[in-house]
Short mmCIF file of C-alpha atoms in Angstrom, two decimals:
data_model
loop_
_atom_site.label_atom_id
_atom_site.label_comp_id
_atom_site.label_asym_id
_atom_site.label_seq_id
_atom_site.Cartn_x
_atom_site.Cartn_y
_atom_site.Cartn_z
CA MET E 9 37.23 27.68 -67.47
CA THR E 10 39.84 30.26 -68.03
CA LEU E 11 39.25 32.76 -64.23
CA LEU E 12 39.14 35.89 -66.55
CA PHE E 13 35.95 35.97 -66.84
CA PRO E 14 35.45 35.24 -62.91
CA THR E 15 38.25 38.20 -62.77
CA LEU E 16 36.12 41.05 -64.52
CA LEU E 17 33.58 40.01 -63.07
CA ALA E 18 35.01 40.57 -59.11
CA LEU E 19 36.89 43.55 -60.81
CA THR E 20 33.96 45.45 -62.15
CA VAL E 21 30.96 44.79 -59.56
CA PHE E 22 34.07 46.37 -57.02
CA VAL E 23 35.28 49.38 -59.07
CA VAL E 24 30.83 49.86 -59.46
CA SER E 25 29.90 49.74 -55.55
CA LEU E 26 33.37 51.49 -55.08
CA GLY E 27 32.23 54.69 -56.86
CA LEU E 28 28.55 54.17 -56.09
CA THR E 29 29.30 54.42 -52.55
CA GLY E 30 32.44 57.52 -52.58
CA TRP E 31 29.03 59.16 -54.36
CA PHE E 32 26.69 58.20 -51.84
CA ARG E 33 29.07 59.50 -49.41
CA ARG E 34 28.84 62.89 -51.45
CA GLN E 35 25.33 62.91 -51.10
CA ALA E 36 24.40 61.92 -47.37
CA LEU E 37 26.86 64.87 -46.53
CA ALA E 38 25.37 67.76 -49.01
CA HIS E 39 22.07 66.49 -47.70
CA LEU E 40 22.77 66.36 -43.80
CA LEU E 41 22.12 62.55 -43.61
CA LEU E 42 24.28 61.76 -41.08
CA ASP E 43 24.27 58.94 -38.06
CA ILE E 44 23.73 61.05 -34.78
CA PRO E 45 26.19 58.72 -31.72
CA ASN E 46 23.64 58.03 -28.71
CA SER E 47 24.31 56.19 -25.55
CA ARG E 48 23.68 53.44 -27.80
CA SER E 49 25.64 53.29 -30.75
CA SER E 50 29.32 52.48 -30.76
CA HIS E 51 30.93 55.34 -32.97
CA THR E 52 31.89 58.73 -31.34
CA ILE E 53 30.81 61.03 -34.56
CA ALA E 54 28.32 61.79 -37.17
CA THR E 55 28.58 59.54 -40.15
CA PRO E 56 26.90 60.09 -42.81
CA ARG E 57 24.71 56.96 -43.50
CA GLY E 58 22.82 54.69 -46.35
CA GLY E 59 26.50 53.59 -48.92
CA GLY E 60 24.69 49.83 -48.31
CA VAL E 61 22.43 50.73 -51.35
CA ALA E 62 26.04 50.89 -53.72
CA ILE E 63 26.36 47.19 -52.35
CA VAL E 64 22.16 46.95 -53.45
CA LEU E 65 22.94 48.59 -56.25
CA SER E 66 26.32 47.06 -57.82
CA THR E 67 24.62 43.45 -57.09
CA LEU E 68 21.12 43.51 -59.00
CA VAL E 69 22.53 45.12 -61.89
CA ALA E 70 24.75 42.10 -61.87
CA LEU E 71 22.99 39.61 -60.98
CA LEU E 72 20.19 40.73 -63.59
CA ALA E 73 22.56 40.82 -66.94
CA LEU E 74 23.98 37.80 -65.41
CA GLY E 75 20.78 36.40 -65.73
CA TRP E 76 20.34 38.35 -69.50
CA THR E 77 24.06 36.55 -70.88
CA ASP E 78 22.00 32.65 -69.26
CA ARG E 79 25.61 33.34 -66.99
CA LEU E 80 22.82 32.65 -64.18
CA ALA E 81 19.10 30.73 -64.14
CA LEU E 82 16.63 33.75 -64.37
CA PRO E 83 14.68 31.70 -61.37
CA THR E 84 17.92 32.57 -59.33
CA VAL E 85 17.74 35.78 -60.79
CA TRP E 86 14.56 36.46 -59.51
CA GLY E 87 14.60 35.42 -56.42
CA LEU E 88 17.94 37.52 -55.35
CA CYS E 89 16.64 40.59 -57.11
CA GLY E 90 12.98 40.71 -56.12
CA GLY E 91 13.24 39.40 -52.14
CA GLY E 92 16.85 41.91 -52.40
CA ALA E 93 14.92 44.47 -53.77
CA LEU E 94 12.30 45.00 -51.74
CA VAL E 95 14.33 44.93 -48.71
CA ALA E 96 16.31 47.45 -49.09
CA LEU E 97 13.55 49.68 -50.72
CA ILE E 98 12.24 48.91 -46.82
CA GLY E 99 15.23 49.83 -45.45
CA ILE E 100 15.84 52.69 -47.14
CA VAL E 101 12.23 54.03 -46.14
CA ASP E 102 13.37 53.61 -42.74
CA ASP E 103 16.93 54.69 -43.49
CA ARG E 104 15.20 58.23 -44.27
CA GLY E 105 12.08 58.48 -41.95
CA HIS E 106 10.04 55.24 -39.95
CA VAL E 107 8.70 52.27 -41.19
CA ALA E 108 6.36 50.56 -38.19
CA PRO E 109 7.91 47.18 -36.69
CA ARG E 110 4.64 45.40 -37.63
CA TRP E 111 4.86 46.52 -41.41
CA ARG E 112 8.30 45.99 -41.71
CA LEU E 113 7.99 42.33 -40.37
CA VAL E 114 5.47 42.18 -43.58
CA GLY E 115 7.54 43.45 -45.93
CA HIS E 116 10.51 41.38 -44.16
CA PHE E 117 7.97 37.96 -45.24
CA ALA E 118 6.68 39.14 -48.37
CA ALA E 119 10.46 39.48 -49.65
CA ALA E 120 10.70 35.81 -47.81
CA SER E 121 8.31 34.38 -49.69
CA TRP E 122 9.35 35.51 -53.24
CA VAL E 123 12.78 33.96 -52.84
CA LEU E 124 11.25 31.15 -51.72
CA THR E 125 9.12 30.88 -53.99
CA THR E 126 11.12 31.55 -57.11
CA LEU E 127 13.82 29.32 -55.87
CA GLY E 128 11.56 26.02 -55.86
CA GLY E 129 10.87 26.15 -52.23
CA VAL E 130 12.36 24.54 -49.83
CA PRO E 131 15.34 21.94 -50.67
CA ARG E 132 15.38 18.48 -48.95
CA LEU E 133 17.71 18.77 -45.63
CA SER E 134 19.08 15.79 -44.05
CA ALA E 135 20.35 15.76 -40.22
CA MET E 136 21.69 12.95 -38.46
CA GLY E 137 19.56 10.51 -40.62
CA PHE E 138 16.56 12.39 -40.58
CA VAL E 139 14.93 14.35 -43.46
CA LEU E 140 13.74 17.35 -42.62
CA ASP E 141 10.51 18.23 -43.57
CA SER E 142 10.12 19.59 -46.92
CA GLY E 143 6.25 21.31 -47.19
CA TRP E 144 4.08 23.89 -45.43
CA LEU E 145 5.86 23.56 -42.09
CA GLY E 146 8.86 23.28 -44.33
CA PHE E 147 8.71 26.77 -45.70
CA ALA E 148 7.41 28.53 -43.14
CA ILE E 149 10.60 27.63 -40.54
CA ALA E 150 12.63 28.53 -44.12
CA ALA E 151 10.12 31.55 -43.88
CA LEU E 152 11.66 32.47 -40.64
CA TYR E 153 15.19 32.03 -41.65
CA LEU E 154 15.57 34.20 -43.92
CA VAL E 155 13.68 37.05 -42.46
CA TRP E 156 15.93 36.35 -39.19
CA MET E 157 19.36 36.09 -40.72
CA LEU E 158 18.24 39.65 -42.03
CA ASN E 159 17.31 41.30 -39.06
CA LEU E 160 19.95 39.37 -37.84
CA THR E 161 22.90 41.16 -39.96
CA ASN E 162 20.97 44.70 -39.50
CA PHE E 163 21.53 43.99 -35.25
CA MET E 164 25.41 43.13 -35.87
CA ASP E 165 26.12 46.33 -38.36
CA GLY E 166 27.22 48.02 -35.42
CA ILE E 167 31.13 48.98 -35.58
CA ASP E 168 33.26 49.60 -38.92
CA GLY E 169 33.27 47.49 -41.02
CA ILE E 170 32.15 44.06 -39.33
CA ALA E 171 29.06 43.63 -41.58
CA GLY E 172 31.74 43.95 -44.39
CA VAL E 173 33.76 41.52 -43.65
CA GLU E 174 31.15 39.30 -42.26
CA ALA E 175 30.00 39.10 -46.53
CA ILE E 176 33.28 38.35 -47.72
CA THR E 177 34.66 36.35 -46.15
CA VAL E 178 31.96 33.66 -45.88
CA CYS E 179 30.99 34.18 -49.49
CA LEU E 180 34.45 33.44 -51.17
CA SER E 181 34.83 30.76 -48.40
CA SER E 182 31.42 29.50 -50.39
CA VAL E 183 33.38 30.14 -54.08
CA PHE E 184 35.83 27.57 -52.66
CA LEU E 185 33.67 25.77 -51.09
CA SER E 186 31.63 24.90 -54.26
CA GLY E 187 34.07 24.37 -56.06
CA VAL E 188 35.39 21.86 -53.87
CA ALA E 189 31.41 19.50 -53.12
CA ALA E 190 29.73 20.93 -56.78
CA PRO E 191 32.72 21.76 -59.77
CA GLY E 192 30.58 22.73 -62.73
CA ARG E 193 27.24 24.70 -61.02
CA HIS E 194 28.32 27.95 -60.91
CA LEU E 195 26.84 28.37 -57.10
CA TRP E 196 29.56 30.24 -57.31
CA ILE E 197 28.53 33.09 -59.54
CA ALA E 198 26.30 35.01 -57.36
CA PRO E 199 28.44 34.73 -54.16
CA LEU E 200 31.36 36.57 -55.81
CA VAL E 201 29.15 39.23 -56.44
CA LEU E 202 27.65 40.23 -53.54
CA ALA E 203 31.05 40.30 -52.17
CA SER E 204 32.60 42.19 -54.37
CA ALA E 205 30.28 44.93 -54.08
CA THR E 206 30.46 44.30 -50.81
CA LEU E 207 34.39 45.44 -50.91
CA GLY E 208 33.77 48.03 -53.48
CA PHE E 209 31.87 49.43 -49.84
CA LEU E 210 33.96 48.32 -47.18
CA VAL E 211 37.30 50.14 -49.06
CA TRP E 212 35.09 53.35 -47.40
CA ASN E 213 33.07 51.59 -44.04
CA TRP E 214 36.65 50.51 -42.76
CA PRO E 215 38.35 51.21 -39.46
CA PRO E 216 37.09 54.51 -39.26
CA ALA E 217 34.35 54.27 -40.86
CA LYS E 218 33.65 57.56 -43.63
CA ILE E 219 30.04 56.29 -44.29
CA PHE E 220 27.74 53.05 -43.01
CA MET E 221 25.87 50.81 -44.57
CA GLY E 222 22.68 51.80 -43.25
CA ASP E 223 19.77 49.31 -42.79
CA ALA E 224 18.99 49.07 -46.77
CA GLY E 225 22.21 47.48 -46.51
CA SER E 226 22.30 45.09 -43.97
CA GLY E 227 18.79 43.98 -44.62
CA PHE E 228 20.16 42.85 -47.75
CA LEU E 229 22.94 41.63 -47.45
CA GLY E 230 21.11 39.16 -44.14
CA LEU E 231 18.37 37.91 -47.21
CA MET E 232 21.35 37.20 -49.76
CA LEU E 233 23.69 35.20 -47.69
CA ALA E 234 20.05 33.16 -46.44
CA ALA E 235 18.77 32.39 -49.94
CA LEU E 236 22.18 31.84 -51.07
CA SER E 237 22.85 29.19 -47.91
CA LEU E 238 19.28 27.36 -49.82
CA GLN E 239 20.03 27.75 -53.40
CA ALA E 240 23.21 25.65 -52.91
CA GLY E 241 20.63 23.86 -50.51
CA TRP E 242 19.13 23.01 -53.65
CA VAL E 243 22.64 21.70 -55.73
CA ALA E 244 24.48 19.30 -52.05
CA ASN E 245 22.48 19.43 -48.81
CA ARG E 246 25.51 19.29 -47.22
CA LEU E 247 26.34 23.05 -49.02
CA PHE E 248 23.82 24.42 -46.79
CA TRP E 249 24.33 22.78 -43.58
CA SER E 250 28.42 24.39 -44.92
CA TRP E 251 26.43 27.88 -45.12
CA VAL E 252 25.22 27.97 -41.69
CA ILE E 253 28.70 26.82 -40.24
CA LEU E 254 29.81 30.25 -42.18
CA LEU E 255 27.68 32.32 -40.82
CA GLY E 256 28.18 31.48 -37.22
CA VAL E 257 29.64 34.28 -35.59
CA PHE E 258 26.56 36.38 -36.26
CA VAL E 259 24.48 33.76 -35.41
CA VAL E 260 25.43 33.30 -32.23
CA ASP E 261 26.25 36.22 -31.36
CA ALA E 262 22.49 38.09 -32.34
CA THR E 263 20.95 34.91 -30.85
CA VAL E 264 22.86 34.44 -27.51
CA THR E 265 22.66 37.77 -27.39
CA LEU E 266 18.34 37.86 -27.65
CA ILE E 267 17.78 34.92 -25.13
CA ARG E 268 19.57 36.64 -22.60
CA ARG E 269 18.03 39.76 -22.96
CA MET E 270 14.59 37.65 -23.35
CA ALA E 271 15.61 35.65 -20.13
CA HIS E 272 16.11 39.07 -17.63
CA GLY E 273 13.15 40.41 -18.80
CA GLU E 274 13.97 43.09 -21.23
CA ARG E 275 12.58 44.04 -25.20
CA PHE E 276 14.38 42.33 -27.25
CA TYR E 277 12.67 44.33 -30.24
CA GLU E 278 14.32 48.01 -28.79
CA ALA E 279 17.48 49.85 -29.65
CA HIS E 280 20.88 48.09 -27.47
CA ARG E 281 24.51 47.83 -27.37
CA SER E 282 24.57 43.94 -25.38
CA HIS E 283 26.01 42.16 -28.33
CA ALA E 284 29.01 40.10 -27.77
CA TYR E 285 31.49 41.76 -30.41
CA GLN E 286 30.34 45.06 -29.40
CA HIS E 287 31.52 44.15 -25.37
CA ALA E 288 34.61 42.84 -26.92
CA ALA E 289 34.90 46.58 -28.46
CA VAL E 290 34.74 48.46 -25.67
CA ARG E 291 37.14 45.98 -24.28
CA ARG E 292 40.08 46.70 -27.47
CA GLY E 293 39.20 50.43 -27.57
CA ALA E 294 39.05 49.92 -31.36
CA HIS E 295 36.74 48.38 -33.78
CA MET E 296 39.90 47.03 -35.94
CA PRO E 297 40.56 44.32 -33.58
CA VAL E 298 37.20 43.31 -34.30
CA THR E 299 36.27 43.28 -37.13
CA VAL E 300 39.19 41.11 -38.18
CA ALA E 301 38.80 39.23 -35.61
CA VAL E 302 35.83 38.36 -37.44
CA GLY E 303 37.28 37.73 -40.73
CA VAL E 304 40.26 35.20 -38.71
CA ILE E 305 37.58 33.19 -37.12
CA ASN E 306 35.40 33.00 -40.77
CA LEU E 307 38.90 31.98 -41.75
CA CYS E 308 40.77 29.85 -39.81
CA TRP E 309 37.75 28.08 -37.81
CA LEU E 310 34.38 28.10 -39.29
CA LEU E 311 35.88 27.44 -42.90
CA PRO E 312 37.74 23.89 -42.30
CA VAL E 313 34.41 23.36 -40.04
CA ALA E 314 31.92 23.65 -43.11
CA LEU E 315 34.38 21.56 -45.69
CA VAL E 316 34.65 18.79 -43.12
CA VAL E 317 31.07 18.48 -44.27
CA ALA E 318 30.55 19.90 -47.39
CA LEU E 319 33.15 17.08 -48.10
CA GLY E 320 30.45 14.76 -46.51
CA TRP E 321 33.09 13.77 -43.71
CA LEU E 322 30.75 15.21 -41.30
CA ASP E 323 26.76 15.04 -40.69
CA GLY E 324 25.94 18.80 -41.45
CA LEU E 325 23.85 19.87 -38.44
CA LEU E 326 26.67 18.08 -36.40
CA GLY E 327 28.90 19.96 -37.82
CA VAL E 328 26.93 22.45 -37.08
CA LEU E 329 26.78 22.43 -33.39
CA ILE E 330 31.17 21.38 -33.22
CA ALA E 331 31.05 24.97 -35.46
CA TYR E 332 28.56 26.73 -32.86
CA ALA E 333 30.05 25.50 -29.10
CA PRO E 334 33.44 28.03 -29.08
CA LEU E 335 31.51 30.84 -30.11
CA ALA E 336 28.44 30.15 -27.50
CA VAL E 337 31.36 29.65 -25.19
CA ALA E 338 32.82 33.55 -26.00
CA ALA E 339 29.62 35.59 -26.03
CA VAL E 340 28.62 33.81 -22.94
CA ARG E 341 32.09 34.98 -21.98
CA LEU E 342 31.78 38.68 -23.41
CA LYS E 343 28.14 39.29 -21.47
CA ALA E 344 26.31 38.69 -24.99
CA GLY E 345 23.18 40.40 -23.75
CA ARG E 346 24.07 42.53 -20.82
CA ALA E 347 23.81 46.44 -21.23
CA SER E 348 27.40 48.33 -21.15
CA THR E 349 28.44 50.42 -18.84
CA ALA E 350 31.62 52.13 -21.25
#
């Protein structure tokens, strides 16, 4: 296949997302939809929010068009679009008002169940010689995985550009890995669309941010990334583990922070500013170095480990442990889970 179609697809989605983000920014300013700084914020000036809806709309329209033209399997289209749209809708309502946590969680599990059902359930995964359960227990674990991923992406979207850089580098890395491990299976299409849509938003969100993503965008990104990892697992077991490795920065920071907050007896569900990346931003006195560091870690550390797993040279779960170990050490050294004093 020539590069013409992927190039036109990426460029079109990027331009649409770029324009939509600018339009949403103007609307947010006109209607005073601003994120006002507080003691838990990592920013210091009121900034328009809700720009992540541009990622949602440009991604959903592109996926539907690809399904309509038979370039993407319809179960994949309905799974990603249905689950993503529900999560985004909950986020939009929450951004503009408030959704009680229990109802938000119910909606998230409904979206996760939709994704799993339409994608065909849970792929048969193996790790260190053992085959992981793909029945009802596997379904429940996979649903928890999807819900945790969409929420942790929201937690990690706390400084300028970080969620965008994470999504773009992870998706583009997965495009490369799918070409290496599963050529001809079209696994690259949906990640390329998501990366292109996120790049259009990132132009506006790059430090210093002119607009924030909001819960609609971050939740949508988290669910899509997790869903795409499961889709890849259906094609090649090792590609699922490669995706999990690529997602390491967000998974480790959010998980270590949660565990340490719970260990300290804090209310883990309350808003806070104690993630490793937030401590790092305080130390550096700026968002950009931390955001750039996330991209560098993804491309220079996590991608090589994920490639070794994708090629079948290393067990997937062992690869995850190797990739995550230094990230966990770094998170602890940055005092993840401890309240920032700055």
